[in-house]
Amino acid sequence: MGNYHSGIERISSSGLKLLLNKSPAHYHAKYAEAQEETPTRAKVLGSLVHAIILEGEDVAIKRYGVATHNPGTKGYAAWLTENEGLEGGLKPDDWDVARRMRDSLYSINDFRSLIEQKGVSEQAIEWTDPITGAKCKCKPDWLADDSSLMIDLKTARDGSEWGFSRAVRSYQYDLSAAFYVNGVDMVRGTTPGWLWVIVENDAPYAASIYEIRPDTMQAGEAKVYDALDIYMKCLTEGTWPSYPRSAI
């Protein structure tokens, strides 16, 4: 699981965003040269919340431990070494936060009815884009067994319509939506519905659910192909340039 993003023979939505937002050189350094990322509390909490909400607390406990130090510290690195086999861990107070976030989301009847459908979390999907020839991959947070629905779970500081709309633009969540939907359509022959499920990471841990508008999906698809064109050009030529000369 930890090696899912490594390598450049297949590209993920995270790689596409890095190509667009930074440069091919940044993409190559991260994925081909396998630059290690320092774990942070926010990243580990986000992963733990995904597990506890979408797969259950029993699964989360097997995957994440109760840490003695915060992620990113020397003490945390030593703790993780001593607990080989775990993907990470958080202090007891942060486990309580994760449970409160889960309980807030499960208090929404619409979400409970959605997640009670048969589905699978974090299942890798691979395909070749028919237009560019790019080899692609994705791991949906949750996908219904009949491929009718895909859920993208996000933790956020602001889950309001205004706040999350801004996040969609800032973090290019529209690109991810279009990329994932295209992948499922290619592999399973069904175009799934798409929902963003948001839970705030501060009290009162408010939760929200948003559909994606057709124009948002279209904008995301345009970004996908802008990035795939860059990726295939670099892959074919074997060069991964940094920033181009421009004017500001």
PDB file of C-alpha atoms in Angstrom:
ATOM      1  CA  MET A   1       0.000   0.000   0.000  1.00  0.00           C
ATOM      2  CA  GLY A   2       2.844   2.333   0.828  1.00  0.00           C
ATOM      3  CA  ASN A   3       4.338   1.818  -2.705  1.00  0.00           C
ATOM      4  CA  TYR A   4       1.124   2.604  -4.591  1.00  0.00           C
ATOM      5  CA  HIS A   5       2.241   6.087  -5.659  1.00  0.00           C
ATOM      6  CA  SER A   6       5.862   5.196  -6.508  1.00  0.00           C
ATOM      7  CA  GLY A   7       7.053   4.845 -10.102  1.00  0.00           C
ATOM      8  CA  ILE A   8       6.201   6.747 -13.277  1.00  0.00           C
ATOM      9  CA  GLU A   9       4.966   3.909 -15.502  1.00  0.00           C
ATOM     10  CA  ARG A  10       1.392   4.661 -14.380  1.00  0.00           C
ATOM     11  CA  ILE A  11       0.104   8.033 -13.291  1.00  0.00           C
ATOM     12  CA  SER A  12      -2.376   8.910 -10.533  1.00  0.00           C
ATOM     13  CA  SER A  13      -4.464  12.023 -10.032  1.00  0.00           C
ATOM     14  CA  SER A  14      -1.910  13.277  -7.485  1.00  0.00           C
ATOM     15  CA  GLY A  15       0.761  13.032 -10.166  1.00  0.00           C
ATOM     16  CA  LEU A  16      -1.405  14.882 -12.667  1.00  0.00           C
ATOM     17  CA  LYS A  17      -1.897  17.734 -10.208  1.00  0.00           C
ATOM     18  CA  LEU A  18       1.837  17.969  -9.537  1.00  0.00           C
ATOM     19  CA  LEU A  19       2.535  18.219 -13.275  1.00  0.00           C
ATOM     20  CA  LEU A  20       0.032  21.063 -13.615  1.00  0.00           C
ATOM     21  CA  ASN A  21       0.752  22.942 -10.397  1.00  0.00           C
ATOM     22  CA  LYS A  22       4.551  22.612 -10.259  1.00  0.00           C
ATOM     23  CA  SER A  23       6.573  21.006 -13.061  1.00  0.00           C
ATOM     24  CA  PRO A  24       7.582  17.699 -14.644  1.00  0.00           C
ATOM     25  CA  ALA A  25      10.835  17.912 -12.674  1.00  0.00           C
ATOM     26  CA  HIS A  26       8.883  17.954  -9.408  1.00  0.00           C
ATOM     27  CA  TYR A  27       6.794  15.007 -10.578  1.00  0.00           C
ATOM     28  CA  HIS A  28       9.846  12.969 -11.555  1.00  0.00           C
ATOM     29  CA  ALA A  29      11.636  13.731  -8.282  1.00  0.00           C
ATOM     30  CA  LYS A  30       8.671  12.628  -6.208  1.00  0.00           C
ATOM     31  CA  TYR A  31       7.635   9.495  -8.079  1.00  0.00           C
ATOM     32  CA  ALA A  32      10.649   8.244 -10.044  1.00  0.00           C
ATOM     33  CA  GLU A  33      13.215   9.149  -7.392  1.00  0.00           C
ATOM     34  CA  ALA A  34      10.823   8.167  -4.585  1.00  0.00           C
ATOM     35  CA  GLN A  35      11.276  11.230  -2.403  1.00  0.00           C
ATOM     36  CA  GLU A  36      10.055  10.449   1.082  1.00  0.00           C
ATOM     37  CA  GLU A  37       7.391  12.637   2.646  1.00  0.00           C
ATOM     38  CA  THR A  38       7.527  13.541   6.311  1.00  0.00           C
ATOM     39  CA  PRO A  39       4.366  12.308   8.054  1.00  0.00           C
ATOM     40  CA  THR A  40       2.248  15.009   9.664  1.00  0.00           C
ATOM     41  CA  ARG A  41      -0.587  14.873  12.161  1.00  0.00           C
ATOM     42  CA  ALA A  42      -3.014  16.108   9.505  1.00  0.00           C
ATOM     43  CA  LYS A  43      -2.024  13.431   6.976  1.00  0.00           C
ATOM     44  CA  VAL A  44      -2.144  10.582   9.470  1.00  0.00           C
ATOM     45  CA  LEU A  45      -5.436  11.831  10.924  1.00  0.00           C
ATOM     46  CA  GLY A  46      -6.926  11.994   7.432  1.00  0.00           C
ATOM     47  CA  SER A  47      -5.888   8.391   6.715  1.00  0.00           C
ATOM     48  CA  LEU A  48      -7.172   7.200  10.084  1.00  0.00           C
ATOM     49  CA  VAL A  49     -10.518   8.941   9.576  1.00  0.00           C
ATOM     50  CA  HIS A  50     -10.884   7.295   6.159  1.00  0.00           C
ATOM     51  CA  ALA A  51     -10.267   3.879   7.694  1.00  0.00           C
ATOM     52  CA  ILE A  52     -12.518   4.312  10.728  1.00  0.00           C
ATOM     53  CA  ILE A  53     -15.416   5.694   8.649  1.00  0.00           C
ATOM     54  CA  LEU A  54     -15.232   3.574   5.503  1.00  0.00           C
ATOM     55  CA  GLU A  55     -13.817   0.298   6.846  1.00  0.00           C
ATOM     56  CA  GLY A  56     -14.690   0.296  10.540  1.00  0.00           C
ATOM     57  CA  GLU A  57     -12.836   0.773  13.805  1.00  0.00           C
ATOM     58  CA  ASP A  58     -11.604  -2.844  13.941  1.00  0.00           C
ATOM     59  CA  VAL A  59      -9.765  -2.344  10.646  1.00  0.00           C
ATOM     60  CA  ALA A  60      -8.458   1.053  11.736  1.00  0.00           C
ATOM     61  CA  ILE A  61      -7.036  -0.362  14.982  1.00  0.00           C
ATOM     62  CA  LYS A  62      -5.118  -3.057  13.090  1.00  0.00           C
ATOM     63  CA  ARG A  63      -3.682  -0.473  10.708  1.00  0.00           C
ATOM     64  CA  TYR A  64      -2.976   2.427  13.065  1.00  0.00           C
ATOM     65  CA  GLY A  65      -1.683   2.358  16.613  1.00  0.00           C
ATOM     66  CA  VAL A  66      -1.857   4.610  19.653  1.00  0.00           C
ATOM     67  CA  ALA A  67       1.347   6.601  19.297  1.00  0.00           C
ATOM     68  CA  THR A  68       3.414   8.162  22.057  1.00  0.00           C
ATOM     69  CA  HIS A  69       4.541  11.117  19.920  1.00  0.00           C
ATOM     70  CA  ASN A  70       3.130  13.284  17.150  1.00  0.00           C
ATOM     71  CA  PRO A  71       3.930  12.389  13.519  1.00  0.00           C
ATOM     72  CA  GLY A  72       6.993  14.115  12.113  1.00  0.00           C
ATOM     73  CA  THR A  73       9.016  13.952  15.335  1.00  0.00           C
ATOM     74  CA  LYS A  74      12.054  11.781  16.180  1.00  0.00           C
ATOM     75  CA  GLY A  75      10.044  10.102  18.897  1.00  0.00           C
ATOM     76  CA  TYR A  76       7.346   9.170  16.397  1.00  0.00           C
ATOM     77  CA  ALA A  77       9.912   7.684  13.993  1.00  0.00           C
ATOM     78  CA  ALA A  78      11.315   5.566  16.824  1.00  0.00           C
ATOM     79  CA  TRP A  79       7.821   4.470  17.860  1.00  0.00           C
ATOM     80  CA  LEU A  80       6.970   3.485  14.281  1.00  0.00           C
ATOM     81  CA  THR A  81      10.176   1.444  14.017  1.00  0.00           C
ATOM     82  CA  GLU A  82       9.252  -0.401  17.207  1.00  0.00           C
ATOM     83  CA  ASN A  83       5.769  -1.079  15.836  1.00  0.00           C
ATOM     84  CA  GLU A  84       6.674  -2.505  12.450  1.00  0.00           C
ATOM     85  CA  GLY A  85       3.608  -3.506  10.488  1.00  0.00           C
ATOM     86  CA  LEU A  86       1.549  -0.455  11.402  1.00  0.00           C
ATOM     87  CA  GLU A  87       0.994   2.244   8.794  1.00  0.00           C
ATOM     88  CA  GLY A  88       1.064   4.966  11.427  1.00  0.00           C
ATOM     89  CA  GLY A  89      -0.463   6.106  14.665  1.00  0.00           C
ATOM     90  CA  LEU A  90      -1.815   9.009  16.672  1.00  0.00           C
ATOM     91  CA  LYS A  91      -2.045  10.010  20.296  1.00  0.00           C
ATOM     92  CA  PRO A  92      -5.187   9.011  22.256  1.00  0.00           C
ATOM     93  CA  ASP A  93      -6.712  12.510  21.972  1.00  0.00           C
ATOM     94  CA  ASP A  94      -6.499  12.332  18.181  1.00  0.00           C
ATOM     95  CA  TRP A  95      -8.143   8.909  18.177  1.00  0.00           C
ATOM     96  CA  ASP A  96     -11.001  10.545  20.084  1.00  0.00           C
ATOM     97  CA  VAL A  97     -11.186  13.243  17.399  1.00  0.00           C
ATOM     98  CA  ALA A  98     -11.394  10.576  14.670  1.00  0.00           C
ATOM     99  CA  ARG A  99     -14.252   8.845  16.500  1.00  0.00           C
ATOM    100  CA  ARG A 100     -16.139  12.122  16.903  1.00  0.00           C
ATOM    101  CA  MET A 101     -15.726  12.846  13.205  1.00  0.00           C
ATOM    102  CA  ARG A 102     -17.080   9.390  12.389  1.00  0.00           C
ATOM    103  CA  ASP A 103     -20.043   9.784  14.735  1.00  0.00           C
ATOM    104  CA  SER A 104     -20.893  13.174  13.240  1.00  0.00           C
ATOM    105  CA  LEU A 105     -20.926  11.769   9.733  1.00  0.00           C
ATOM    106  CA  TYR A 106     -22.910   8.691  10.692  1.00  0.00           C
ATOM    107  CA  SER A 107     -25.541  10.913  12.293  1.00  0.00           C
ATOM    108  CA  ILE A 108     -26.532  11.965   8.755  1.00  0.00           C
ATOM    109  CA  ASN A 109     -29.206   9.552   7.541  1.00  0.00           C
ATOM    110  CA  ASP A 110     -28.273  10.113   3.891  1.00  0.00           C
ATOM    111  CA  PHE A 111     -24.709   8.999   4.523  1.00  0.00           C
ATOM    112  CA  ARG A 112     -25.719   5.925   6.493  1.00  0.00           C
ATOM    113  CA  SER A 113     -28.011   4.795   3.698  1.00  0.00           C
ATOM    114  CA  LEU A 114     -25.234   5.309   1.157  1.00  0.00           C
ATOM    115  CA  ILE A 115     -22.528   3.446   3.033  1.00  0.00           C
ATOM    116  CA  GLU A 116     -24.852   0.544   3.883  1.00  0.00           C
ATOM    117  CA  GLN A 117     -24.759  -0.394   0.193  1.00  0.00           C
ATOM    118  CA  LYS A 118     -22.281  -3.102  -0.751  1.00  0.00           C
ATOM    119  CA  GLY A 119     -19.008  -1.547  -1.766  1.00  0.00           C
ATOM    120  CA  VAL A 120     -15.239  -1.625  -1.364  1.00  0.00           C
ATOM    121  CA  SER A 121     -12.674   0.896  -0.127  1.00  0.00           C
ATOM    122  CA  GLU A 122      -9.239   1.666  -1.559  1.00  0.00           C
ATOM    123  CA  GLN A 123      -9.345  -0.882  -4.371  1.00  0.00           C
ATOM    124  CA  ALA A 124      -6.759  -0.103  -7.050  1.00  0.00           C
ATOM    125  CA  ILE A 125      -8.022   0.373 -10.605  1.00  0.00           C
ATOM    126  CA  GLU A 126      -5.700   0.459 -13.626  1.00  0.00           C
ATOM    127  CA  TRP A 127      -6.463   1.388 -17.223  1.00  0.00           C
ATOM    128  CA  THR A 128      -4.976   2.852 -20.384  1.00  0.00           C
ATOM    129  CA  ASP A 129      -6.438   6.137 -21.556  1.00  0.00           C
ATOM    130  CA  PRO A 130      -7.739   5.589 -25.118  1.00  0.00           C
ATOM    131  CA  ILE A 131      -7.000   9.147 -26.266  1.00  0.00           C
ATOM    132  CA  THR A 132      -3.414   9.688 -25.040  1.00  0.00           C
ATOM    133  CA  GLY A 133      -2.281   6.107 -24.466  1.00  0.00           C
ATOM    134  CA  ALA A 134      -1.273   7.001 -20.906  1.00  0.00           C
ATOM    135  CA  LYS A 135      -1.297   4.213 -18.345  1.00  0.00           C
ATOM    136  CA  CYS A 136      -3.365   5.383 -15.384  1.00  0.00           C
ATOM    137  CA  LYS A 137      -4.305   4.253 -11.888  1.00  0.00           C
ATOM    138  CA  CYS A 138      -6.600   5.306  -9.071  1.00  0.00           C
ATOM    139  CA  LYS A 139      -7.820   4.125  -5.677  1.00  0.00           C
ATOM    140  CA  PRO A 140     -11.385   5.300  -4.985  1.00  0.00           C
ATOM    141  CA  ASP A 141     -12.141   5.948  -1.327  1.00  0.00           C
ATOM    142  CA  TRP A 142     -15.330   3.917  -1.761  1.00  0.00           C
ATOM    143  CA  LEU A 143     -16.930   2.365  -4.818  1.00  0.00           C
ATOM    144  CA  ALA A 144     -20.260   0.529  -4.894  1.00  0.00           C
ATOM    145  CA  ASP A 145     -20.044  -3.090  -6.031  1.00  0.00           C
ATOM    146  CA  ASP A 146     -22.311  -2.306  -8.986  1.00  0.00           C
ATOM    147  CA  SER A 147     -20.166   0.752  -9.841  1.00  0.00           C
ATOM    148  CA  SER A 148     -23.202   3.027  -9.568  1.00  0.00           C
ATOM    149  CA  LEU A 149     -21.650   5.365  -6.995  1.00  0.00           C
ATOM    150  CA  MET A 150     -18.235   6.588  -5.918  1.00  0.00           C
ATOM    151  CA  ILE A 151     -17.589   8.474  -2.662  1.00  0.00           C
ATOM    152  CA  ASP A 152     -14.646  10.792  -2.107  1.00  0.00           C
ATOM    153  CA  LEU A 153     -14.241  11.396   1.633  1.00  0.00           C
ATOM    154  CA  LYS A 154     -12.548  14.635   2.654  1.00  0.00           C
ATOM    155  CA  THR A 155     -11.558  16.054   6.029  1.00  0.00           C
ATOM    156  CA  ALA A 156     -11.594  19.837   6.032  1.00  0.00           C
ATOM    157  CA  ARG A 157     -11.494  22.964   8.141  1.00  0.00           C
ATOM    158  CA  ASP A 158     -14.518  24.365   6.334  1.00  0.00           C
ATOM    159  CA  GLY A 159     -17.174  21.997   5.004  1.00  0.00           C
ATOM    160  CA  SER A 160     -19.649  24.720   4.089  1.00  0.00           C
ATOM    161  CA  GLU A 161     -20.731  25.068   0.476  1.00  0.00           C
ATOM    162  CA  TRP A 162     -18.660  28.232   0.098  1.00  0.00           C
ATOM    163  CA  GLY A 163     -15.634  26.780   1.854  1.00  0.00           C
ATOM    164  CA  PHE A 164     -15.590  23.502  -0.013  1.00  0.00           C
ATOM    165  CA  SER A 165     -16.221  25.165  -3.377  1.00  0.00           C
ATOM    166  CA  ARG A 166     -13.054  27.147  -2.756  1.00  0.00           C
ATOM    167  CA  ALA A 167     -11.203  23.929  -1.835  1.00  0.00           C
ATOM    168  CA  VAL A 168     -12.344  22.294  -5.086  1.00  0.00           C
ATOM    169  CA  ARG A 169     -10.686  25.122  -6.999  1.00  0.00           C
ATOM    170  CA  SER A 170      -7.583  25.327  -4.807  1.00  0.00           C
ATOM    171  CA  TYR A 171      -6.821  21.606  -4.695  1.00  0.00           C
ATOM    172  CA  GLN A 172      -8.273  20.700  -8.087  1.00  0.00           C
ATOM    173  CA  TYR A 173     -10.684  18.140  -6.690  1.00  0.00           C
ATOM    174  CA  ASP A 174     -12.563  18.425  -9.977  1.00  0.00           C
ATOM    175  CA  LEU A 175      -9.572  16.880 -11.756  1.00  0.00           C
ATOM    176  CA  SER A 176      -9.609  13.923  -9.372  1.00  0.00           C
ATOM    177  CA  ALA A 177     -13.351  13.416  -9.853  1.00  0.00           C
ATOM    178  CA  ALA A 178     -13.092  13.343 -13.654  1.00  0.00           C
ATOM    179  CA  PHE A 179     -10.029  11.081 -13.574  1.00  0.00           C
ATOM    180  CA  TYR A 180     -11.608   8.543 -11.207  1.00  0.00           C
ATOM    181  CA  VAL A 181     -14.936   8.468 -13.035  1.00  0.00           C
ATOM    182  CA  ASN A 182     -13.145   7.941 -16.359  1.00  0.00           C
ATOM    183  CA  GLY A 183     -11.162   5.083 -14.845  1.00  0.00           C
ATOM    184  CA  VAL A 184     -14.201   3.247 -13.505  1.00  0.00           C
ATOM    185  CA  ASP A 185     -16.013   3.774 -16.795  1.00  0.00           C
ATOM    186  CA  MET A 186     -13.067   2.325 -18.734  1.00  0.00           C
ATOM    187  CA  VAL A 187     -12.619  -0.731 -16.503  1.00  0.00           C
ATOM    188  CA  ARG A 188     -16.192  -1.557 -15.530  1.00  0.00           C
ATOM    189  CA  GLY A 189     -18.188  -0.071 -18.375  1.00  0.00           C
ATOM    190  CA  THR A 190     -20.329   2.023 -16.008  1.00  0.00           C
ATOM    191  CA  THR A 191     -20.185   5.743 -15.308  1.00  0.00           C
ATOM    192  CA  PRO A 192     -20.584   6.092 -11.529  1.00  0.00           C
ATOM    193  CA  GLY A 193     -22.259   8.920  -9.702  1.00  0.00           C
ATOM    194  CA  TRP A 194     -19.843  11.060  -7.694  1.00  0.00           C
ATOM    195  CA  LEU A 195     -20.276  12.416  -4.191  1.00  0.00           C
ATOM    196  CA  TRP A 196     -17.948  14.442  -2.017  1.00  0.00           C
ATOM    197  CA  VAL A 197     -18.483  13.610   1.656  1.00  0.00           C
ATOM    198  CA  ILE A 198     -16.949  16.215   3.958  1.00  0.00           C
ATOM    199  CA  VAL A 199     -16.351  16.149   7.697  1.00  0.00           C
ATOM    200  CA  GLU A 200     -14.701  19.038   9.507  1.00  0.00           C
ATOM    201  CA  ASN A 201     -11.709  18.249  11.716  1.00  0.00           C
ATOM    202  CA  ASP A 202     -12.603  20.718  14.482  1.00  0.00           C
ATOM    203  CA  ALA A 203     -15.577  20.714  16.848  1.00  0.00           C
ATOM    204  CA  PRO A 204     -18.481  20.363  16.254  1.00  0.00           C
ATOM    205  CA  TYR A 205     -17.108  18.138  13.432  1.00  0.00           C
ATOM    206  CA  ALA A 206     -19.886  19.194  11.077  1.00  0.00           C
ATOM    207  CA  ALA A 207     -20.450  17.002   8.018  1.00  0.00           C
ATOM    208  CA  SER A 208     -21.822  17.678   4.543  1.00  0.00           C
ATOM    209  CA  ILE A 209     -22.463  15.882   1.251  1.00  0.00           C
ATOM    210  CA  TYR A 210     -22.093  17.463  -2.203  1.00  0.00           C
ATOM    211  CA  GLU A 211     -22.850  16.241  -5.694  1.00  0.00           C
ATOM    212  CA  ILE A 212     -20.710  17.409  -8.594  1.00  0.00           C
ATOM    213  CA  ARG A 213     -22.172  19.745 -11.209  1.00  0.00           C
ATOM    214  CA  PRO A 214     -21.774  18.802 -14.899  1.00  0.00           C
ATOM    215  CA  ASP A 215     -19.743  21.947 -15.614  1.00  0.00           C
ATOM    216  CA  THR A 216     -17.417  21.162 -12.692  1.00  0.00           C
ATOM    217  CA  MET A 217     -16.872  17.659 -14.052  1.00  0.00           C
ATOM    218  CA  GLN A 218     -16.185  19.067 -17.537  1.00  0.00           C
ATOM    219  CA  ALA A 219     -13.634  21.503 -16.139  1.00  0.00           C
ATOM    220  CA  GLY A 220     -11.958  18.640 -14.312  1.00  0.00           C
ATOM    221  CA  GLU A 221     -11.785  16.529 -17.458  1.00  0.00           C
ATOM    222  CA  ALA A 222     -10.106  19.367 -19.360  1.00  0.00           C
ATOM    223  CA  LYS A 223      -7.440  19.546 -16.643  1.00  0.00           C
ATOM    224  CA  VAL A 224      -6.959  15.774 -16.787  1.00  0.00           C
ATOM    225  CA  TYR A 225      -6.104  15.907 -20.482  1.00  0.00           C
ATOM    226  CA  ASP A 226      -3.887  18.971 -20.128  1.00  0.00           C
ATOM    227  CA  ALA A 227      -1.868  17.017 -17.565  1.00  0.00           C
ATOM    228  CA  LEU A 228      -1.906  13.724 -19.505  1.00  0.00           C
ATOM    229  CA  ASP A 229      -0.534  15.524 -22.573  1.00  0.00           C
ATOM    230  CA  ILE A 230       2.376  16.858 -20.491  1.00  0.00           C
ATOM    231  CA  TYR A 231       2.973  13.433 -18.951  1.00  0.00           C
ATOM    232  CA  MET A 232       3.047  11.583 -22.269  1.00  0.00           C
ATOM    233  CA  LYS A 233       5.333  14.186 -23.886  1.00  0.00           C
ATOM    234  CA  CYS A 234       7.832  13.881 -21.027  1.00  0.00           C
ATOM    235  CA  LEU A 235       7.575  10.096 -20.895  1.00  0.00           C
ATOM    236  CA  THR A 236       8.087   9.777 -24.662  1.00  0.00           C
ATOM    237  CA  GLU A 237      11.009  12.219 -24.825  1.00  0.00           C
ATOM    238  CA  GLY A 238      12.567  11.048 -21.576  1.00  0.00           C
ATOM    239  CA  THR A 239      12.955  14.604 -20.292  1.00  0.00           C
ATOM    240  CA  TRP A 240      11.355  16.139 -17.217  1.00  0.00           C
ATOM    241  CA  PRO A 241      11.942  19.915 -17.349  1.00  0.00           C
ATOM    242  CA  SER A 242      11.473  22.400 -14.558  1.00  0.00           C
ATOM    243  CA  TYR A 243       9.658  25.748 -14.884  1.00  0.00           C
ATOM    244  CA  PRO A 244       9.434  27.284 -18.390  1.00  0.00           C
ATOM    245  CA  ARG A 245      10.509  30.823 -19.130  1.00  0.00           C
ATOM    246  CA  SER A 246       7.489  33.105 -18.881  1.00  0.00           C
ATOM    247  CA  ALA A 247       6.251  36.553 -17.883  1.00  0.00           C
ATOM    248  CA  ILE A 248       4.327  37.623 -14.777  1.00  0.00           C
TER     249      ILE A 248
END
